[in-house]
mmCIF file of C-alpha atoms and ligand atoms in Angstrom:
data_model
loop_
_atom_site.group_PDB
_atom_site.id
_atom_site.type_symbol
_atom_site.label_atom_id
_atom_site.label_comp_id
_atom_site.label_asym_id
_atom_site.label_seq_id
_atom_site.Cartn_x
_atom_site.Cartn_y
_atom_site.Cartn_z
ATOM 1 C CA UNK S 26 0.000 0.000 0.000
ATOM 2 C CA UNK S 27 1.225 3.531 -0.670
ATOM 3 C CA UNK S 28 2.212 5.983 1.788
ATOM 4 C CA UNK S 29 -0.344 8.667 3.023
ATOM 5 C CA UNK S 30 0.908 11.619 1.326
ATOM 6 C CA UNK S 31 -1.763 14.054 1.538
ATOM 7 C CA UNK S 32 -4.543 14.659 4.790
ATOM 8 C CA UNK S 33 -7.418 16.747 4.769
ATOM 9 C CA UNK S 34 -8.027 18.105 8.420
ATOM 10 C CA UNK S 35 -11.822 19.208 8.886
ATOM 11 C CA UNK S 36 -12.196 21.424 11.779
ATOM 12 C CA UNK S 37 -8.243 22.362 10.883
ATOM 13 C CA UNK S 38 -8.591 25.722 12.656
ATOM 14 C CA UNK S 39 -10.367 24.172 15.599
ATOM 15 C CA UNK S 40 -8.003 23.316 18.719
ATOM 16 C CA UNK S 41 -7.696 19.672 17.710
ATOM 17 C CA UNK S 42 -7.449 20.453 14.196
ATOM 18 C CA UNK S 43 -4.540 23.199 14.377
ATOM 19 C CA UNK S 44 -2.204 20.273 16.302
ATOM 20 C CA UNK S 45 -2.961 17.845 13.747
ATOM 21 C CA UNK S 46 -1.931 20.251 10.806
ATOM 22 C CA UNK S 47 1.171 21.273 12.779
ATOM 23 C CA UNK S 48 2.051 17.579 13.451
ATOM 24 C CA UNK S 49 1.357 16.759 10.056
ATOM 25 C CA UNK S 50 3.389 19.420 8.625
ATOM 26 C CA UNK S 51 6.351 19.199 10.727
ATOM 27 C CA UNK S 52 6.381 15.211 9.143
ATOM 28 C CA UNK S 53 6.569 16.274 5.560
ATOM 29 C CA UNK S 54 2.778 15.475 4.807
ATOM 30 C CA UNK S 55 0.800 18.148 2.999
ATOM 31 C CA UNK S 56 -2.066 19.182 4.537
ATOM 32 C CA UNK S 57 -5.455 20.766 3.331
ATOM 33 C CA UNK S 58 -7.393 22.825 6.222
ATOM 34 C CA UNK S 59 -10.755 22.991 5.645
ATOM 35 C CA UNK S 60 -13.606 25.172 7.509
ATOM 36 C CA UNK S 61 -15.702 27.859 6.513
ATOM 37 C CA UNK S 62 -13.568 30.842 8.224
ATOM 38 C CA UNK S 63 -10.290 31.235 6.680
ATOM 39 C CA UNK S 64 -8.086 30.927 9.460
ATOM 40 C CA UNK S 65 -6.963 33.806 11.942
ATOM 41 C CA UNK S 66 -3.174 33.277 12.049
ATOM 42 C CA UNK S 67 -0.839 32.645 8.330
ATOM 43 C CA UNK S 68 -1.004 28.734 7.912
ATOM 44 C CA UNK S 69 2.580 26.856 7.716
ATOM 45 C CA UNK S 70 4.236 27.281 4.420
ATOM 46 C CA UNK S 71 2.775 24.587 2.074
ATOM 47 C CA UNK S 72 -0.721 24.314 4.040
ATOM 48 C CA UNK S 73 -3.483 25.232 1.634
ATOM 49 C CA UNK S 74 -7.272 26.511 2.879
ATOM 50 C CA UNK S 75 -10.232 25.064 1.129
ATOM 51 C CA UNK S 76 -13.984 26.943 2.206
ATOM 52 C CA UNK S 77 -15.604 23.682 3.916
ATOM 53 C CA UNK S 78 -19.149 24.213 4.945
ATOM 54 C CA UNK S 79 -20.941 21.243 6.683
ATOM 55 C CA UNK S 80 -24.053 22.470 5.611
ATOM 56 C CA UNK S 81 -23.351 23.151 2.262
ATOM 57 C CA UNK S 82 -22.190 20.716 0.170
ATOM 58 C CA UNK S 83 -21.228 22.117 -2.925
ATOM 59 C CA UNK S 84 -17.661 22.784 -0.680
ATOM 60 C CA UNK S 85 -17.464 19.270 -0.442
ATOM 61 C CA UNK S 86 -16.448 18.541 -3.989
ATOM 62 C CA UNK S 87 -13.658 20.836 -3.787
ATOM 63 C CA UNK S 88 -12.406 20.201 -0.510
ATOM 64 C CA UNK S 89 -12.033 16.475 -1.932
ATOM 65 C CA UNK S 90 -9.822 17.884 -4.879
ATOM 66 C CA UNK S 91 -6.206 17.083 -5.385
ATOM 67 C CA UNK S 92 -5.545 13.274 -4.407
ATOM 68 C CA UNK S 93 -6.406 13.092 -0.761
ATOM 69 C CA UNK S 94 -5.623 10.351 0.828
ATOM 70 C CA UNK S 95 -6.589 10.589 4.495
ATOM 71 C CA UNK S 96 -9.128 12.490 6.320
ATOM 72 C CA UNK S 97 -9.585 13.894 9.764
ATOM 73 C CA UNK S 98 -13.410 14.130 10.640
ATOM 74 C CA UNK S 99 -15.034 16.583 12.926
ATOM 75 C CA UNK S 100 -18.994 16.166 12.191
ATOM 76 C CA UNK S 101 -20.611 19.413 12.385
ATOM 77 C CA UNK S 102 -20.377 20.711 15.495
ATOM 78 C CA UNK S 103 -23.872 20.587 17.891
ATOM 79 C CA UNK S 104 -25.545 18.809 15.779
ATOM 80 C CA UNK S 105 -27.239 15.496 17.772
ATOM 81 C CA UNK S 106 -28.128 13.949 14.394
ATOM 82 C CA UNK S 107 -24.994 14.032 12.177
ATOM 83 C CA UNK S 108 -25.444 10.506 10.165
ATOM 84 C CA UNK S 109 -26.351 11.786 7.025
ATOM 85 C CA UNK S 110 -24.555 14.562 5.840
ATOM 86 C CA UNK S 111 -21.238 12.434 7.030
ATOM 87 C CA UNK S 112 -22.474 9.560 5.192
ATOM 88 C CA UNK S 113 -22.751 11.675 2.017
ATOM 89 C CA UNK S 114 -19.547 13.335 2.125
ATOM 90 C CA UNK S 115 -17.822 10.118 3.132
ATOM 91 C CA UNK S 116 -19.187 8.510 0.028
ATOM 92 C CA UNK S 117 -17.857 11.764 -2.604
ATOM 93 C CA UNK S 118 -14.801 10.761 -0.524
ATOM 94 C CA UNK S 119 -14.596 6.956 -1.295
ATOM 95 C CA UNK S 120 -15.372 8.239 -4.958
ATOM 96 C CA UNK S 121 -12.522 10.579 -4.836
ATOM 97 C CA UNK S 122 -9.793 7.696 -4.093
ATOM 98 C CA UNK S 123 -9.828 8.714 -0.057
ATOM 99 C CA UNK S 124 -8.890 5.518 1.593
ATOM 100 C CA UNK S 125 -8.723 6.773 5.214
ATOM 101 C CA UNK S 126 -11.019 8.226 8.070
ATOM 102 C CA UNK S 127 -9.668 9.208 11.306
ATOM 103 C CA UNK S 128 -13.037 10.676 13.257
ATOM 104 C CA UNK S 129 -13.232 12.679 16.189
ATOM 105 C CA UNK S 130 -16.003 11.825 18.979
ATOM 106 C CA UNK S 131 -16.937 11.615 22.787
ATOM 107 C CA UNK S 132 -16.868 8.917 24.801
ATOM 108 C CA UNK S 133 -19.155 9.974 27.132
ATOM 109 C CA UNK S 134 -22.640 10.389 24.454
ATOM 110 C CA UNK S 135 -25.275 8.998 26.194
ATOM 111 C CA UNK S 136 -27.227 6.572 24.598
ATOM 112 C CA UNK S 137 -30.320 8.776 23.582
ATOM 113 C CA UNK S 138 -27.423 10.644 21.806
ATOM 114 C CA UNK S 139 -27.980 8.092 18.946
ATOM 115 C CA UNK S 140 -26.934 10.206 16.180
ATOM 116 C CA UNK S 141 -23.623 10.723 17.603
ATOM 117 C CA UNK S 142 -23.539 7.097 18.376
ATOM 118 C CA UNK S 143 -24.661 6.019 14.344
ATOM 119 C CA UNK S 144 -21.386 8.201 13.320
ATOM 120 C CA UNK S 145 -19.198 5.812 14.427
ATOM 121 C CA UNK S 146 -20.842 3.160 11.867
ATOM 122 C CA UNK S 147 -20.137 5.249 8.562
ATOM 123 C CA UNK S 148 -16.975 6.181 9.235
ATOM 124 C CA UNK S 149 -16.522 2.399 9.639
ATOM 125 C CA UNK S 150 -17.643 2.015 5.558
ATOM 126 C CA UNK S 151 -14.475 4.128 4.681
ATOM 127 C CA UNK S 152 -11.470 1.283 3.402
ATOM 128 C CA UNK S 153 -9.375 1.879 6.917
ATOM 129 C CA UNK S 154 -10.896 3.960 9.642
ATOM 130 C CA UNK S 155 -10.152 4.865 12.899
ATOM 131 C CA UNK S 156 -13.124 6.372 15.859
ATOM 132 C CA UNK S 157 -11.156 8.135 18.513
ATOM 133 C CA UNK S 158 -14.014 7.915 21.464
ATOM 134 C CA UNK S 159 -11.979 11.158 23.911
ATOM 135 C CA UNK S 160 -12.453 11.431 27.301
ATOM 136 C CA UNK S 161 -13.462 15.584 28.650
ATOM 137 C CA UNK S 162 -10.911 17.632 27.132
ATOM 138 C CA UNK S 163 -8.757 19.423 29.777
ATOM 139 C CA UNK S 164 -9.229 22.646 27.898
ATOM 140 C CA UNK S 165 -12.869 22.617 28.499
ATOM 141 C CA UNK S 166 -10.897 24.965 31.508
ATOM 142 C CA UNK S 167 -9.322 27.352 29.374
ATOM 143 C CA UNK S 168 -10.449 30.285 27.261
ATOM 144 C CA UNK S 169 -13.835 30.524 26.231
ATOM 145 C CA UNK S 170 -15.537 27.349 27.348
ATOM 146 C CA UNK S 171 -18.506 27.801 29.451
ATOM 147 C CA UNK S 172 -16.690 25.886 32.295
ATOM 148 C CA UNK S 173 -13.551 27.934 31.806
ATOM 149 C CA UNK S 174 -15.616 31.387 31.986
ATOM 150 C CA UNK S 175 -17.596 30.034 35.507
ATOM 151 C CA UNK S 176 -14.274 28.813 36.798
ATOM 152 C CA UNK S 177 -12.713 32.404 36.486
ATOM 153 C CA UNK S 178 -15.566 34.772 37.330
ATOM 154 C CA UNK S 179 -17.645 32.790 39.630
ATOM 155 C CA UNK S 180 -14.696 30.303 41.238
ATOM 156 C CA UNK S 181 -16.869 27.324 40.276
ATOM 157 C CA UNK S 182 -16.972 24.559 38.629
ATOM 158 C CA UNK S 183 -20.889 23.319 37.811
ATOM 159 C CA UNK S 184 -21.924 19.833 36.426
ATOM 160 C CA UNK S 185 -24.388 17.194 37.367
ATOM 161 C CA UNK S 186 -22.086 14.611 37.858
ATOM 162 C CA UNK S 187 -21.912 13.900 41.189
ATOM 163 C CA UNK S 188 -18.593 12.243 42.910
ATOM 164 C CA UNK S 189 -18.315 10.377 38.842
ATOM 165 C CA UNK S 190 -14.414 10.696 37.553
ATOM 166 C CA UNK S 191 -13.359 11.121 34.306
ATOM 167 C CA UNK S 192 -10.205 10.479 32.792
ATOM 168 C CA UNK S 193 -9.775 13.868 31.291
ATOM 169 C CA UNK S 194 -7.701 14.482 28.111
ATOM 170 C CA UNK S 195 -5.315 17.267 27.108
ATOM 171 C CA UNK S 196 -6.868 18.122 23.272
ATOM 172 C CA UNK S 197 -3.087 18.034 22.097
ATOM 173 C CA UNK S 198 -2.545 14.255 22.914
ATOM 174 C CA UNK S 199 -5.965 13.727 21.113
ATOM 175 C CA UNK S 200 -4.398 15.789 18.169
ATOM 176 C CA UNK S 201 -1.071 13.660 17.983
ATOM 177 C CA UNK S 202 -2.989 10.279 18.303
ATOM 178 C CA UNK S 203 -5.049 11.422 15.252
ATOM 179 C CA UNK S 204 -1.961 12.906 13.521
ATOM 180 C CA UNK S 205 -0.735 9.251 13.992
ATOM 181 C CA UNK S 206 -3.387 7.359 12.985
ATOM 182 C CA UNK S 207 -4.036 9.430 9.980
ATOM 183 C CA UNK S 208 -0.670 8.524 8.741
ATOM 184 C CA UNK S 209 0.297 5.446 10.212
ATOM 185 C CA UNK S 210 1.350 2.440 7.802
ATOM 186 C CA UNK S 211 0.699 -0.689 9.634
ATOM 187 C CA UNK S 212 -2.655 1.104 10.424
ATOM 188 C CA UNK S 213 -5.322 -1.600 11.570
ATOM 189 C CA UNK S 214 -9.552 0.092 11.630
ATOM 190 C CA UNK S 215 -10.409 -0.131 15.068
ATOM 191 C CA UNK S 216 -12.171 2.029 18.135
ATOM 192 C CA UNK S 217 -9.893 3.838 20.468
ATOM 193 C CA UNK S 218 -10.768 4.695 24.096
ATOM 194 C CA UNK S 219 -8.288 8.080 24.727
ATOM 195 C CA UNK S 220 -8.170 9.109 27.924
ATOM 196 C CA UNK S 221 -5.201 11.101 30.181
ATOM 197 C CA UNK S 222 -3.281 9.013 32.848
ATOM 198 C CA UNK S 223 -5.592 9.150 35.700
ATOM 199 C CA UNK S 224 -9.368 9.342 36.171
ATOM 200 C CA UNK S 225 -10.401 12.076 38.129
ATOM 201 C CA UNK S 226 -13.761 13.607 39.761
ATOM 202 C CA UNK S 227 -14.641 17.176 39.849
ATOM 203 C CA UNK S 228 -13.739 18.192 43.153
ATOM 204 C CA UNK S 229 -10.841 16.470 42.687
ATOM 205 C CA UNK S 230 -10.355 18.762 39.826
ATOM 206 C CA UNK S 231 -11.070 21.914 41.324
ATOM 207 C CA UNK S 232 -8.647 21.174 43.792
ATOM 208 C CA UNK S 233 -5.896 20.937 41.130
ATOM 209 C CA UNK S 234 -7.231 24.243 39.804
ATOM 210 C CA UNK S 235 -7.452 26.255 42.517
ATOM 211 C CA UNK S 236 -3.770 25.094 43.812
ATOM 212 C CA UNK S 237 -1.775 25.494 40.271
ATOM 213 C CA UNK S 238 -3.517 28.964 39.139
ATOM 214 C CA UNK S 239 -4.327 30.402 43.245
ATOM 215 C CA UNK S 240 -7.914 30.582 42.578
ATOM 216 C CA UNK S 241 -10.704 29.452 45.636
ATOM 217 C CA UNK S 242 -12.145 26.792 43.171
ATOM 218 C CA UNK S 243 -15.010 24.663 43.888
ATOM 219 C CA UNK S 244 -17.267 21.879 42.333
ATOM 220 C CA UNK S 245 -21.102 22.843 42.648
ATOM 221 C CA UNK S 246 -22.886 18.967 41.746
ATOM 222 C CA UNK S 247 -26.281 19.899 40.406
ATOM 223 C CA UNK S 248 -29.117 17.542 39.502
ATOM 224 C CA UNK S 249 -29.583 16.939 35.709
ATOM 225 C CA UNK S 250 -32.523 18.984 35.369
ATOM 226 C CA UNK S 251 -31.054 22.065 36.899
ATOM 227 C CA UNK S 252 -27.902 21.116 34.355
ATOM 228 C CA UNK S 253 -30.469 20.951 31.382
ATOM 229 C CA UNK S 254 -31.839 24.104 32.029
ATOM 230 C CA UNK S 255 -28.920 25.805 32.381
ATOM 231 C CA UNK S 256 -27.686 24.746 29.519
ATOM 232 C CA UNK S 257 -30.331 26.031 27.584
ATOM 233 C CA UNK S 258 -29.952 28.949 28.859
ATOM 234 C CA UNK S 259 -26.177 29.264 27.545
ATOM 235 C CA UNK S 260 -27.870 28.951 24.230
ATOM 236 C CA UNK S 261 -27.279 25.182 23.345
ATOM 237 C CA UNK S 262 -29.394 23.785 21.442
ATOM 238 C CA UNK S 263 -32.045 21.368 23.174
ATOM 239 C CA UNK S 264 -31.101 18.125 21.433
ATOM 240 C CA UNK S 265 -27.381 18.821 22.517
ATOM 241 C CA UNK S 266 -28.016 19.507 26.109
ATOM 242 C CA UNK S 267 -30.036 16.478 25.980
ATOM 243 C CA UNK S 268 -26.352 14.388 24.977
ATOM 244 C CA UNK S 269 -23.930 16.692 27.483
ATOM 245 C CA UNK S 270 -26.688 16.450 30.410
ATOM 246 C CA UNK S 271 -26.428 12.311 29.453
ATOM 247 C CA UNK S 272 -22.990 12.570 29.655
ATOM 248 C CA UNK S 273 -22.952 14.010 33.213
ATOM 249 C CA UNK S 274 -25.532 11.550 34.102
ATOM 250 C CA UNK S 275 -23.081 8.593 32.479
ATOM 251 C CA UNK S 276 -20.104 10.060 34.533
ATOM 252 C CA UNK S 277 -22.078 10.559 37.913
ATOM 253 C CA UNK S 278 -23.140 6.285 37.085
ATOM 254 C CA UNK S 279 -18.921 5.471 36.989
ATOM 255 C CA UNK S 280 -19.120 5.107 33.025
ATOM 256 C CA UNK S 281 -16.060 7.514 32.580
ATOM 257 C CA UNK S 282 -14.486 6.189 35.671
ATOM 258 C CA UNK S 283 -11.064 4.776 33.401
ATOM 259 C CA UNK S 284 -7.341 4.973 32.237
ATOM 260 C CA UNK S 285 -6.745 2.937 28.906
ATOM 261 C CA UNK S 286 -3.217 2.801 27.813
ATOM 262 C CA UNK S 287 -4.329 4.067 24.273
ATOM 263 C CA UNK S 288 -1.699 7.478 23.952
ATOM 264 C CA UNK S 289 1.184 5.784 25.738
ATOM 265 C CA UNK S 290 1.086 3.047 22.857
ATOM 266 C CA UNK S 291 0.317 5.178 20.224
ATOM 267 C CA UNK S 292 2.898 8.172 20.948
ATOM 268 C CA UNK S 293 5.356 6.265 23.302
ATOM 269 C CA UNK S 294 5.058 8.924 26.113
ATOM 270 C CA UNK S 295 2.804 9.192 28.897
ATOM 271 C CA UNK S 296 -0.193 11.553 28.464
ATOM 272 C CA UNK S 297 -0.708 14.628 29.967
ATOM 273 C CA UNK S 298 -1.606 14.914 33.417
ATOM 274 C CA UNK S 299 -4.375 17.197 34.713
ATOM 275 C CA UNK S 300 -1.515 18.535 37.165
ATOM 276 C CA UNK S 301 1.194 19.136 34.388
ATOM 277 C CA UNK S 302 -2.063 20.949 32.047
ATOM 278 C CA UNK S 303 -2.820 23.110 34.662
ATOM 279 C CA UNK S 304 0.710 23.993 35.538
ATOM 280 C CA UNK S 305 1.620 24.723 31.942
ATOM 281 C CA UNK S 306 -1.574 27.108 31.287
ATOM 282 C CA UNK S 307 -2.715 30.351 32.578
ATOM 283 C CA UNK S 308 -6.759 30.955 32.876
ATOM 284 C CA UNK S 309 -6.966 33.165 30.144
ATOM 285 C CA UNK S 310 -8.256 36.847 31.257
ATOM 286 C CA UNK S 311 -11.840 37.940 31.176
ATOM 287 C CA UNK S 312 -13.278 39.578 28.173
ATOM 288 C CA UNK S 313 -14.103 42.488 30.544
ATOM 289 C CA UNK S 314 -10.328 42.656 32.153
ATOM 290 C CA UNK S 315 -8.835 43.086 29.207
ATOM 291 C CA UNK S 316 -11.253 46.050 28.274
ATOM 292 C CA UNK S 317 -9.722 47.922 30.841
ATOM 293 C CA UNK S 318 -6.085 47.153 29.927
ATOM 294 C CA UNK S 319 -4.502 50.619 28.264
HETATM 295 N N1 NAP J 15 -14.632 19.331 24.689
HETATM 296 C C1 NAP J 15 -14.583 18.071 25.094
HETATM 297 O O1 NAP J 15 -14.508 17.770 26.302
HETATM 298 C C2 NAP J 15 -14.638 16.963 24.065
HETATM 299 C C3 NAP J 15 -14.414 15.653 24.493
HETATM 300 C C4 NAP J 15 -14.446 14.620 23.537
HETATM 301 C C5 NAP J 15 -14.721 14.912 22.209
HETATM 302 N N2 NAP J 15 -14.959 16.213 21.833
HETATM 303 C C6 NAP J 15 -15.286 16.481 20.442
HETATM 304 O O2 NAP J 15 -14.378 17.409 19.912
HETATM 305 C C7 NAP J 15 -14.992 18.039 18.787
HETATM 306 C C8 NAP J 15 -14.536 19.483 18.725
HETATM 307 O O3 NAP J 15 -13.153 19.463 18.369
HETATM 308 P P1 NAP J 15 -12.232 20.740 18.533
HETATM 309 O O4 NAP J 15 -12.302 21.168 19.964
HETATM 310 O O5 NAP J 15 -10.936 20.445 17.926
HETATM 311 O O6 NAP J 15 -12.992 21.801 17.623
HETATM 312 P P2 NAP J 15 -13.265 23.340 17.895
HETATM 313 O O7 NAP J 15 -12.076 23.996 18.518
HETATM 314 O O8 NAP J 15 -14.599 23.452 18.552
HETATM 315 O O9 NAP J 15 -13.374 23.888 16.398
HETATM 316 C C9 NAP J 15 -14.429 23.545 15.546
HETATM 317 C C10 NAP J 15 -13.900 23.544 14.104
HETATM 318 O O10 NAP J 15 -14.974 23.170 13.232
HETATM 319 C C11 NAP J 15 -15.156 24.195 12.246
HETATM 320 N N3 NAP J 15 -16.588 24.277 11.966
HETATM 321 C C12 NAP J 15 -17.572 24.741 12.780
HETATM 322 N N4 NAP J 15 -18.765 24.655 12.158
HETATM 323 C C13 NAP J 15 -18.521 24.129 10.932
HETATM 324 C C14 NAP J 15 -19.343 23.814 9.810
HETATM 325 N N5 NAP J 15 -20.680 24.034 9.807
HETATM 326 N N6 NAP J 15 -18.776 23.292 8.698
HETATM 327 C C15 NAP J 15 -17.434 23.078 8.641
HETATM 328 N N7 NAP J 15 -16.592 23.347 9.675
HETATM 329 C C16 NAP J 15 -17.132 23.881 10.800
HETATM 330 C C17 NAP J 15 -14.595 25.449 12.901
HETATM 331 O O11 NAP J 15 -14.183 26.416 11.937
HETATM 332 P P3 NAP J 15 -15.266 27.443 11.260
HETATM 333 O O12 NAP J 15 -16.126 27.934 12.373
HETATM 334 O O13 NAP J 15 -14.441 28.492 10.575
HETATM 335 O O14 NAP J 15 -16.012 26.615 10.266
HETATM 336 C C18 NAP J 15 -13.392 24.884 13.637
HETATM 337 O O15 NAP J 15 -12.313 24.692 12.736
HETATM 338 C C19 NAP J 15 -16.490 17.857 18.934
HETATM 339 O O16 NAP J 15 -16.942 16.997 17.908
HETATM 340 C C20 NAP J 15 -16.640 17.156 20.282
HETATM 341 O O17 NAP J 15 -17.667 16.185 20.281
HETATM 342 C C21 NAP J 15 -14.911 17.239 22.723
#
């Protein structure tokens, strides 16, 4: 079989998708980023932009153009119900000569979440594939995220997930399992449970928080209906909240309660640590803080 010379990276200005194209790059591949913003900061020498639209699929053709051989999949983002529209572009894919998949998803969807669950099939129709099911993303704490935003103005941390642990994930060792699996030549189609190195509860994490960045963090568990409706009222749409409040629910139940060895095989390293994330990243500043700078 031929090498993997040339990856298209869906979601390649997203934070996943910006590691991948780095990694890629920095390995001689070439690299196609596609999403409907052109992206923010100059893309690595080399690294073309194609307009990709989910929701439009005369992008899809052309985003498909030029011999790609490998594809990391983000499914539209918030959308409970993303079956089809993957299905479809998969297919223009297979009929483009695309023999690889490498998709992005949770493990933590909820079964109701079926949709997100059915995703996993048809990327499974592609000639090689590979479903990376991630544990929470560390960086849900950094930035912009909801949970990042309550941790720095209101010192909490608010889920409905009781004493449940998770075995949270820095995004970047998601990004260099995917940049390895997209690439990879003894690559063999399979599901893979990423997760960090230990499996940790909330309180646990605010504890963490609150030591590495000097902030009086603490875990507020809610029940899940107080969780849906507050959800809602961040502007998610209803379907979604249904799979995130699921999620919590799934956690709270042990579900996410694991370590798999998954990104010490795959990268021969350990993964992060929620300890070492922390340490290595600031809380970014409020919107409002940074009004007031000079
Ligand atoms: N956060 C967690 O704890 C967690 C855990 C496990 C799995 N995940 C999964 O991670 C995924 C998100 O990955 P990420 O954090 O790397 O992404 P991200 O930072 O949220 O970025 C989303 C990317 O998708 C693009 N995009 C948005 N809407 C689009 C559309 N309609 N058509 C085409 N492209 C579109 C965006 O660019 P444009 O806006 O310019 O199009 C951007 O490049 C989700 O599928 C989620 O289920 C998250």
């Amino acid at each position: 079989m031929s090498a993997i010379e040339t990856v298209l990276v869906t979601g390649g200005t997203g934070q996943t998708g910006r590691t991948v194209t780095d990694l890629l790059h920095g390995r001689g591949v070439d690299v196609v980023v596609a999403s409907r913003q052109a992206p923010q900061d100059p893309l690595p020498s080399g690294v073309r932009h194609t307009r990709f639209d989910w929701a439009d699929d005369a992008t899809h053709d052309e985003a498909l153009r030029g011999g790609i051989d490998s594809i990391y999949l983000l499914p539209p983002p918030l959308d409970p119900d993303p079956v089809d529209v993957v299905d479809r572009f998969l297919g223009r894919a297979r009929a483009a000569g695309v023999r690889r998949a490498v998709l992005l998803n949770s493990s933590a969807f909820p079964l109701c979440a079926s949709g997100l669950h059915a995703v996993r099939l048809t990327v499974q129709q592609m000639p090689e594939w590979s479903v990376l099911l991630a544990s929470g993303f560390m960086q849900n704490f950094l930035g912009e995220h909801p949970t990042a935003i309550a941790v720095r103005t209101h010192h909490e941390i608010v889920a409905a997930a009781g004493d449940g642990r998770m075995g949270w994930i820095d995004a970047e060792d998601v990004a260099a399992a995917a940049a390895e699996l997209l690439t990879r030549a003894d690559h063999s189609s399979r599901e893979h449970v990423l997760t960090g190195p230990e499996a940790l509860s909330y309180d646990r994490v605010a504890v963490t928080i609150a030591a590495a960045w000097e902030l009086p963090v603490r875990y507020r568990s809610i029940s899940p209906t107080e969780r849906g409706a507050q959800l809602l009222d961040a502007g998610l749409p209803a379907t979604f909240v249904d799979a995130l409040v699921g999620a919590d629910v799934l956690t709270a139940n042990g579900a996410e309660d694991r370590v798999t060895a998954e990104i010490p095989q795959l990268l021969g390293r350990t993964a992060t640590s929620f300890a070492q994330f922390v340490r290595r990243h600031s809380p970014s500043p409020e919107p409002t803080d940074r009004r007031n700078e000079p």
